[in-house]
CSV table of C-alpha atoms in Angstrom, one decimal:
chain,number,residue,atom,x,y,z
O,16,MET,CA,65.1,-41.2,46.9
O,17,ILE,CA,62.0,-39.6,48.5
O,18,GLN,CA,59.1,-42.0,48.7
O,19,LYS,CA,56.1,-40.8,46.9
O,20,ILE,CA,52.5,-40.7,48.3
O,21,THR,CA,50.3,-43.3,46.7
O,22,ALA,CA,46.9,-42.4,45.3
O,23,ALA,CA,44.0,-44.1,43.6
O,24,VAL,CA,40.8,-42.8,41.9
O,25,ILE,CA,37.3,-44.4,42.1
O,26,GLY,CA,35.5,-43.5,38.9
O,27,GLY,CA,37.3,-43.0,35.6
O,28,GLY,CA,34.9,-40.5,34.0
O,29,ASN,CA,35.6,-36.8,33.1
O,30,ILE,CA,36.2,-35.5,36.6
O,31,GLY,CA,37.8,-38.7,37.7
O,32,ALA,CA,40.3,-39.2,34.9
O,33,GLY,CA,39.4,-37.0,31.9
O,34,VAL,CA,42.2,-35.2,29.9
O,35,ALA,CA,40.8,-34.2,26.5
O,36,ASN,CA,38.0,-32.0,27.9
O,37,TYR,CA,40.5,-29.5,29.5
O,38,SER,CA,42.6,-26.9,27.7
O,39,LYS,CA,46.3,-26.6,28.5
O,40,SER,CA,45.8,-23.5,30.6
O,41,VAL,CA,43.4,-25.3,33.1
O,42,ARG,CA,44.9,-28.8,33.0
O,43,PRO,CA,45.0,-30.9,35.0
O,44,GLY,CA,41.2,-30.9,35.4
O,45,SER,CA,40.7,-34.4,36.8
O,46,HIS,CA,41.8,-36.3,39.8
O,47,ALA,CA,43.8,-38.9,38.0
O,48,ASP,CA,45.6,-36.4,35.8
O,49,ALA,CA,46.4,-34.2,38.7
O,50,TYR,CA,47.9,-37.1,40.7
O,51,ARG,CA,49.8,-38.3,37.6
O,52,LEU,CA,51.4,-34.8,37.1
O,53,HIS,CA,52.2,-34.2,40.8
O,54,GLU,CA,55.9,-34.8,41.6
O,55,ASP,CA,55.1,-36.2,45.1
O,56,VAL,CA,52.4,-38.7,44.0
O,57,ASP,CA,52.4,-42.1,42.6
O,58,LEU,CA,49.0,-42.9,41.0
O,59,VAL,CA,48.7,-46.6,41.4
O,60,GLY,CA,45.1,-47.4,40.3
O,61,ILE,CA,41.8,-46.3,38.8
O,62,VAL,CA,38.6,-48.1,39.3
O,63,GLU,CA,36.0,-48.0,36.5
O,64,ILE,CA,33.0,-50.3,36.0
O,65,ASN,CA,32.4,-49.4,32.3
O,66,GLU,CA,34.4,-51.8,30.0
O,67,ASP,CA,34.8,-49.3,27.1
O,68,ARG,CA,36.0,-46.6,29.5
O,69,ARG,CA,38.5,-49.0,31.0
O,70,GLU,CA,40.0,-49.6,27.6
O,71,TYR,CA,40.4,-45.9,27.1
O,72,LEU,CA,42.0,-45.5,30.6
O,73,GLN,CA,44.5,-48.3,29.9
O,74,LYS,CA,45.7,-46.4,26.9
O,75,GLU,CA,45.7,-42.9,28.5
O,76,TYR,CA,47.2,-44.1,31.8
O,77,GLU,CA,49.4,-46.9,30.5
O,78,HIS,CA,51.6,-47.1,33.6
O,79,VAL,CA,48.6,-47.2,36.0
O,80,ASP,CA,46.6,-50.3,37.0
O,81,ILE,CA,43.0,-50.2,35.9
O,82,PHE,CA,40.4,-52.1,38.0
O,83,GLU,CA,36.8,-53.1,37.7
O,84,SER,CA,36.0,-52.8,41.5
O,85,ILE,CA,37.1,-51.2,44.7
O,86,GLU,CA,37.8,-54.7,46.2
O,87,GLU,CA,40.1,-55.6,43.3
O,88,LEU,CA,42.0,-52.3,43.7
O,89,PHE,CA,42.8,-53.0,47.4
O,90,LYS,CA,43.8,-56.6,46.7
O,91,HIS,CA,46.8,-55.1,44.8
O,92,HIS,CA,47.4,-51.7,46.4
O,93,GLN,CA,47.0,-49.8,49.7
O,94,PRO,CA,46.8,-46.2,48.5
O,95,GLU,CA,47.3,-43.4,51.1
O,96,ILE,CA,44.8,-41.2,49.2
O,97,VAL,CA,41.6,-42.3,47.6
O,98,SER,CA,39.5,-40.0,45.4
O,99,ILE,CA,35.8,-40.7,45.0
O,100,ALA,CA,34.8,-39.4,41.6
O,101,THR,CA,31.7,-41.4,40.9
O,102,PRO,CA,28.2,-40.0,40.3
O,103,SER,CA,27.0,-38.2,43.4
O,104,GLN,CA,24.3,-40.7,44.4
O,105,TYR,CA,27.1,-43.3,44.9
O,106,HIS,CA,29.4,-41.2,47.1
O,107,ALA,CA,28.2,-42.6,50.4
O,108,GLU,CA,28.1,-46.2,49.2
O,109,HIS,CA,31.7,-46.0,47.8
O,110,LEU,CA,33.1,-44.2,50.9
O,111,PHE,CA,31.6,-47.0,53.1
O,112,GLN,CA,33.4,-49.6,51.0
O,113,ILE,CA,36.7,-47.7,51.2
O,114,VAL,CA,36.8,-46.9,54.9
O,115,PRO,CA,37.6,-50.5,56.1
O,116,TYR,CA,40.9,-50.3,54.1
O,117,LYS,CA,41.9,-47.2,56.2
O,118,PRO,CA,43.6,-44.8,53.7
O,119,LYS,CA,45.0,-41.7,55.3
O,120,VAL,CA,42.8,-39.4,53.2
O,121,ILE,CA,39.6,-39.7,51.2
O,122,LEU,CA,39.0,-36.9,48.7
O,123,CYS,CA,35.3,-37.0,47.7
O,124,GLU,CA,33.8,-35.1,44.8
O,125,LYS,CA,31.1,-32.6,45.5
O,126,PRO,CA,28.4,-32.7,46.7
O,127,LEU,CA,29.3,-34.8,49.7
O,128,ALA,CA,26.0,-36.7,49.4
O,129,TYR,CA,22.4,-36.1,48.4
O,130,SER,CA,21.0,-36.4,52.0
O,131,ILE,CA,22.1,-34.9,55.3
O,132,GLU,CA,21.7,-38.4,56.8
O,133,ASP,CA,24.3,-39.9,54.5
O,134,GLY,CA,26.6,-36.9,54.8
O,135,GLU,CA,26.6,-37.1,58.6
O,136,LYS,CA,27.3,-40.9,58.5
O,137,MET,CA,30.2,-40.3,56.1
O,138,VAL,CA,31.8,-37.6,58.2
O,139,GLN,CA,31.3,-39.5,61.5
O,140,LEU,CA,32.7,-42.8,60.1
O,141,CYS,CA,35.8,-41.2,58.8
O,142,LYS,CA,36.3,-39.4,62.1
O,143,GLU,CA,35.9,-42.7,64.0
O,144,LYS,CA,38.5,-44.5,61.7
O,145,GLY,CA,41.0,-41.6,61.8
O,146,ILE,CA,40.6,-40.9,58.1
O,147,GLN,CA,40.8,-37.3,57.0
O,148,LEU,CA,37.8,-36.5,54.7
O,149,PHE,CA,38.1,-33.7,52.1
O,150,VAL,CA,35.5,-32.7,49.6
O,151,ASN,CA,36.5,-31.3,46.2
O,152,HIS,CA,34.9,-27.9,46.2
O,153,GLN,CA,37.9,-26.9,44.1
O,154,ARG,CA,37.8,-23.1,44.7
O,155,HIS,CA,37.9,-23.7,48.4
O,156,PHE,CA,41.5,-24.8,48.0
O,157,ASP,CA,42.7,-22.2,45.5
O,158,PRO,CA,45.4,-20.0,47.1
O,159,LEU,CA,44.4,-16.8,45.3
O,160,LEU,CA,40.7,-17.1,46.4
O,161,GLN,CA,41.9,-18.0,49.9
O,162,GLU,CA,44.0,-14.8,49.9
O,163,TRP,CA,41.2,-12.5,48.9
O,164,ALA,CA,38.7,-14.2,51.3
O,165,GLY,CA,41.2,-13.5,54.0
O,166,LYS,CA,41.3,-9.8,53.0
O,167,VAL,CA,37.5,-9.6,53.2
O,168,LYS,CA,37.5,-11.3,56.6
O,169,ASN,CA,40.1,-8.8,57.8
O,170,GLY,CA,38.0,-5.8,56.9
O,171,LEU,CA,38.8,-5.0,53.2
O,172,LEU,CA,35.2,-4.2,52.6
O,173,GLY,CA,34.2,-3.3,56.1
O,174,GLU,CA,30.7,-4.3,57.0
O,175,LEU,CA,29.1,-6.4,54.2
O,176,TYR,CA,25.9,-5.1,52.8
O,177,GLN,CA,24.5,-6.8,49.7
O,178,GLY,CA,25.6,-9.3,47.1
O,179,HIS,CA,24.4,-11.3,44.1
O,180,ALA,CA,25.8,-14.5,42.6
O,181,TYR,CA,25.3,-16.7,39.6
O,182,TYR,CA,25.7,-20.4,38.8
O,183,TYR,CA,24.5,-22.9,36.2
O,184,ASN,CA,23.7,-26.6,35.6
O,185,GLY,CA,22.0,-27.9,38.7
O,186,PHE,CA,21.7,-26.7,42.3
O,187,PHE,CA,23.4,-29.7,43.9
O,188,ASN,CA,25.9,-30.1,40.9
O,189,ASN,CA,27.2,-26.5,40.6
O,190,GLY,CA,25.2,-24.5,43.2
O,191,THR,CA,27.2,-26.4,45.8
O,192,HIS,CA,30.4,-24.8,44.6
O,193,LEU,CA,28.9,-21.3,44.9
O,194,ILE,CA,27.6,-21.8,48.4
O,195,ASP,CA,30.9,-23.3,49.5
O,196,ILE,CA,33.0,-20.4,48.2
O,197,MET,CA,30.5,-17.9,49.6
O,198,ARG,CA,31.0,-19.5,53.0
O,199,VAL,CA,34.8,-19.1,52.5
O,200,PHE,CA,34.4,-15.4,51.8
O,201,CYS,CA,31.4,-14.4,54.0
O,202,GLY,CA,31.0,-17.0,56.8
O,203,GLU,CA,28.0,-18.9,57.9
O,204,VAL,CA,24.5,-18.7,56.5
O,205,LYS,CA,21.7,-17.9,58.9
O,206,SER,CA,18.6,-18.5,56.8
O,207,VAL,CA,17.4,-19.2,53.3
O,208,SER,CA,14.4,-18.5,51.2
O,209,ALA,CA,14.3,-20.2,47.8
O,210,ARG,CA,12.3,-21.1,44.7
O,211,TYR,CA,12.8,-23.5,41.8
O,212,ASN,CA,13.7,-22.0,38.4
O,213,GLU,CA,12.0,-24.2,35.8
O,214,LYS,CA,13.1,-21.9,33.0
O,215,THR,CA,16.8,-22.5,33.6
O,216,SER,CA,16.6,-26.1,34.7
O,217,SER,CA,17.6,-29.0,32.5
O,218,ASN,CA,17.9,-31.9,34.9
O,219,PRO,CA,14.6,-32.9,36.6
O,220,ASP,CA,16.6,-34.7,39.3
O,221,ASP,CA,18.6,-31.6,40.1
O,222,LYS,CA,16.5,-28.5,39.3
O,223,ASN,CA,18.1,-25.1,39.5
O,224,ILE,CA,17.1,-23.1,42.6
O,225,ASP,CA,17.2,-19.3,43.0
O,226,ALA,CA,17.8,-18.4,46.7
O,227,ASP,CA,18.1,-15.5,49.0
O,228,LEU,CA,20.7,-16.1,51.7
O,229,LEU,CA,21.0,-14.2,54.9
O,230,PHE,CA,24.5,-14.6,56.5
O,231,GLU,CA,25.2,-14.3,60.2
O,232,ASN,CA,27.2,-11.1,59.6
O,233,GLY,CA,24.1,-9.5,58.1
O,234,LEU,CA,25.0,-9.8,54.4
O,235,ARG,CA,22.1,-10.5,52.1
O,236,LEU,CA,22.9,-12.3,48.9
O,237,SER,CA,20.7,-13.2,46.0
O,238,MET,CA,21.7,-16.4,44.2
O,239,HIS,CA,20.5,-16.8,40.6
O,240,SER,CA,20.6,-19.8,38.2
O,241,LEU,CA,21.4,-19.9,34.5
O,242,SER,CA,20.9,-22.6,31.9
O,243,LYS,CA,23.1,-25.6,31.4
O,244,ASN,CA,26.5,-24.8,29.9
O,245,TYR,CA,25.9,-21.0,30.2
O,246,GLY,CA,29.3,-20.9,31.8
O,247,HIS,CA,28.8,-17.8,34.0
O,248,PHE,CA,29.7,-18.5,37.6
O,249,GLY,CA,30.7,-15.9,40.2
O,250,PHE,CA,29.6,-13.3,42.7
O,251,THR,CA,29.7,-9.6,43.6
O,252,ILE,CA,29.7,-8.3,47.2
O,253,PHE,CA,29.2,-4.7,48.2
O,254,GLY,CA,30.5,-3.5,51.6
O,255,GLU,CA,30.9,-0.1,53.4
O,256,LYS,CA,34.4,0.3,51.9
O,257,GLY,CA,34.1,-1.1,48.4
O,258,MET,CA,33.1,-4.0,46.2
O,259,ILE,CA,34.7,-7.3,45.3
O,260,SER,CA,33.8,-9.7,42.5
O,261,MET,CA,34.8,-13.3,41.7
O,262,SER,CA,34.2,-13.9,38.0
O,263,ASN,CA,35.2,-16.0,35.0
O,264,LEU,CA,34.4,-19.3,36.8
O,265,GLY,CA,36.5,-18.2,39.8
O,266,PHE,CA,39.7,-17.5,37.8
O,267,GLU,CA,39.6,-13.7,38.4
O,268,VAL,CA,39.0,-11.4,41.4
O,269,GLN,CA,38.1,-7.8,40.9
O,270,TYR,CA,38.3,-5.2,43.7
O,271,ARG,CA,37.1,-1.5,43.6
O,272,GLU,CA,37.5,0.8,46.5
O,273,LYS,CA,34.7,3.2,47.6
O,274,ILE,CA,35.9,6.8,47.2
O,275,ASN,CA,34.5,10.3,47.4
O,276,SER,CA,32.3,11.1,44.5
O,277,GLU,CA,33.9,13.2,41.7
O,278,HIS,CA,30.8,15.1,40.9
O,279,PHE,CA,28.5,15.1,44.0
O,280,PRO,CA,30.0,16.3,47.3
O,281,GLY,CA,28.9,14.2,50.3
O,282,PHE,CA,28.4,11.1,48.2
O,283,PHE,CA,30.6,8.2,47.2
O,284,GLU,CA,31.3,6.1,44.1
O,285,LEU,CA,33.4,3.1,43.2
O,286,ASN,CA,36.9,3.8,42.0
O,287,LYS,CA,37.1,3.6,38.2
O,288,GLU,CA,40.5,1.9,38.6
O,289,ILE,CA,39.8,-1.8,39.0
O,290,GLU,CA,42.3,-4.0,40.8
O,291,ARG,CA,42.3,-7.4,38.9
O,292,ASP,CA,44.0,-10.6,40.1
O,293,GLY,CA,44.1,-14.1,38.6
O,294,GLU,CA,44.1,-16.0,35.3
O,295,PRO,CA,42.9,-19.3,34.0
O,296,ARG,CA,44.5,-22.1,36.0
O,297,SER,CA,44.0,-25.7,37.2
O,298,MET,CA,41.8,-25.6,40.3
O,299,ILE,CA,42.1,-29.3,41.1
O,300,SER,CA,45.8,-28.9,41.4
O,301,SER,CA,45.2,-26.8,44.5
O,302,SER,CA,43.0,-29.4,46.0
O,303,ILE,CA,45.7,-32.1,45.5
O,304,ASP,CA,48.4,-29.7,46.8
O,305,HIS,CA,46.5,-29.2,50.0
O,306,VAL,CA,45.9,-32.9,50.5
O,307,ILE,CA,49.6,-33.6,49.9
O,308,SER,CA,50.7,-30.8,52.3
O,309,TYR,CA,48.3,-32.2,54.9
O,310,ILE,CA,50.0,-35.6,54.7
O,311,LYS,CA,53.6,-34.4,54.4
O,312,ASP,CA,53.6,-31.3,56.5
O,313,GLY,CA,50.7,-31.7,58.9
O,314,ILE,CA,49.0,-28.4,57.9
O,315,ALA,CA,45.6,-27.7,59.3
O,316,PRO,CA,43.0,-29.1,56.9
O,317,TYR,CA,40.2,-27.1,55.3
O,318,GLY,CA,37.7,-28.0,52.6
O,319,THR,CA,36.8,-30.9,54.9
O,320,GLY,CA,33.9,-33.2,55.2
O,321,GLU,CA,32.5,-30.9,58.0
O,322,ASP,CA,32.7,-27.9,55.6
O,323,ALA,CA,30.9,-29.9,52.9
O,324,LEU,CA,28.3,-31.1,55.4
O,325,ALA,CA,27.5,-27.4,56.3
O,326,VAL,CA,27.1,-26.7,52.6
O,327,LEU,CA,24.8,-29.8,52.2
O,328,LYS,CA,22.6,-28.5,55.0
O,329,ILE,CA,22.2,-25.2,53.1
O,330,LEU,CA,21.4,-27.0,49.9
O,331,GLU,CA,18.8,-29.1,51.7
O,332,GLU,CA,17.3,-26.1,53.5
O,333,SER,CA,17.0,-24.3,50.1
O,334,LYS,CA,15.3,-27.3,48.5
O,335,LEU,CA,12.8,-27.6,51.4
O,336,SER,CA,12.0,-23.9,51.0
O,337,ALA,CA,11.5,-24.3,47.3
O,338,ASP,CA,9.3,-27.3,47.8
O,339,ASP,CA,7.1,-25.3,50.2
O,340,LYS,CA,6.5,-22.8,47.4
O,341,GLU,CA,5.5,-25.3,44.7
């Protein structure tokens, strides 16, 4: 019998252990549900401080131990993977509590932290202790998006010219996903100019920010915010050879080749035939698959703490730029 990899989740909320909030086509949508459904994983524990929520978890995850604290979890188990799915302001605190127990992997929810100082400490501490830190920017791990990003990097669009992108519900909450996947497709960001968007903001502690990003490869991309629960998340990039879009929250990729104009000699247009790829699917399953493959097969890690720290620095630079314009 093949021994399973043990896992635990800190935080039993929606992203930590939710089930009902996700349709069948995109389930699993939470860490605990993804571990529970993975054939190579034994979910041994969930930590949740809220008593009412613990009662729910005990019913939903009847064969999993439910604990009130991180210390209590590690008195009973030594999980190889620990997911941190608590509110973002507690990510650093909880990682610092977990590190002394030396799991093989920590999978932290996004954003890594709310400050670069905390993020750098988290990355450095895991490095010193030999713990691989991943951060759950889910699209980063998705095989289909990785495939198309590889095509772009290998010249599918040629030189990248312009782009625009949309997110909703908080710059640090969801904007972090957009910046991360843009780095996957387009590389490093060179500079940022940004403004707050009060009209689309709903959380005073995480206001929406509209930003103009200049990438090191010369791509200029405008990043726009929409109101909470708008549900439109994606980007479009134009290059010398065509156009690519990620739409429908990242479930679909669309590609159109640049061809000679049908009506105007010497000019070009985008092919009316659109190549479409992708469908609704579980994104977090890809995150968990990558972590498991890292442990079992020793594959090169991506979506790491270092990647998330680079994203955090762009978030912070954007916030400082927006503050300057207030």
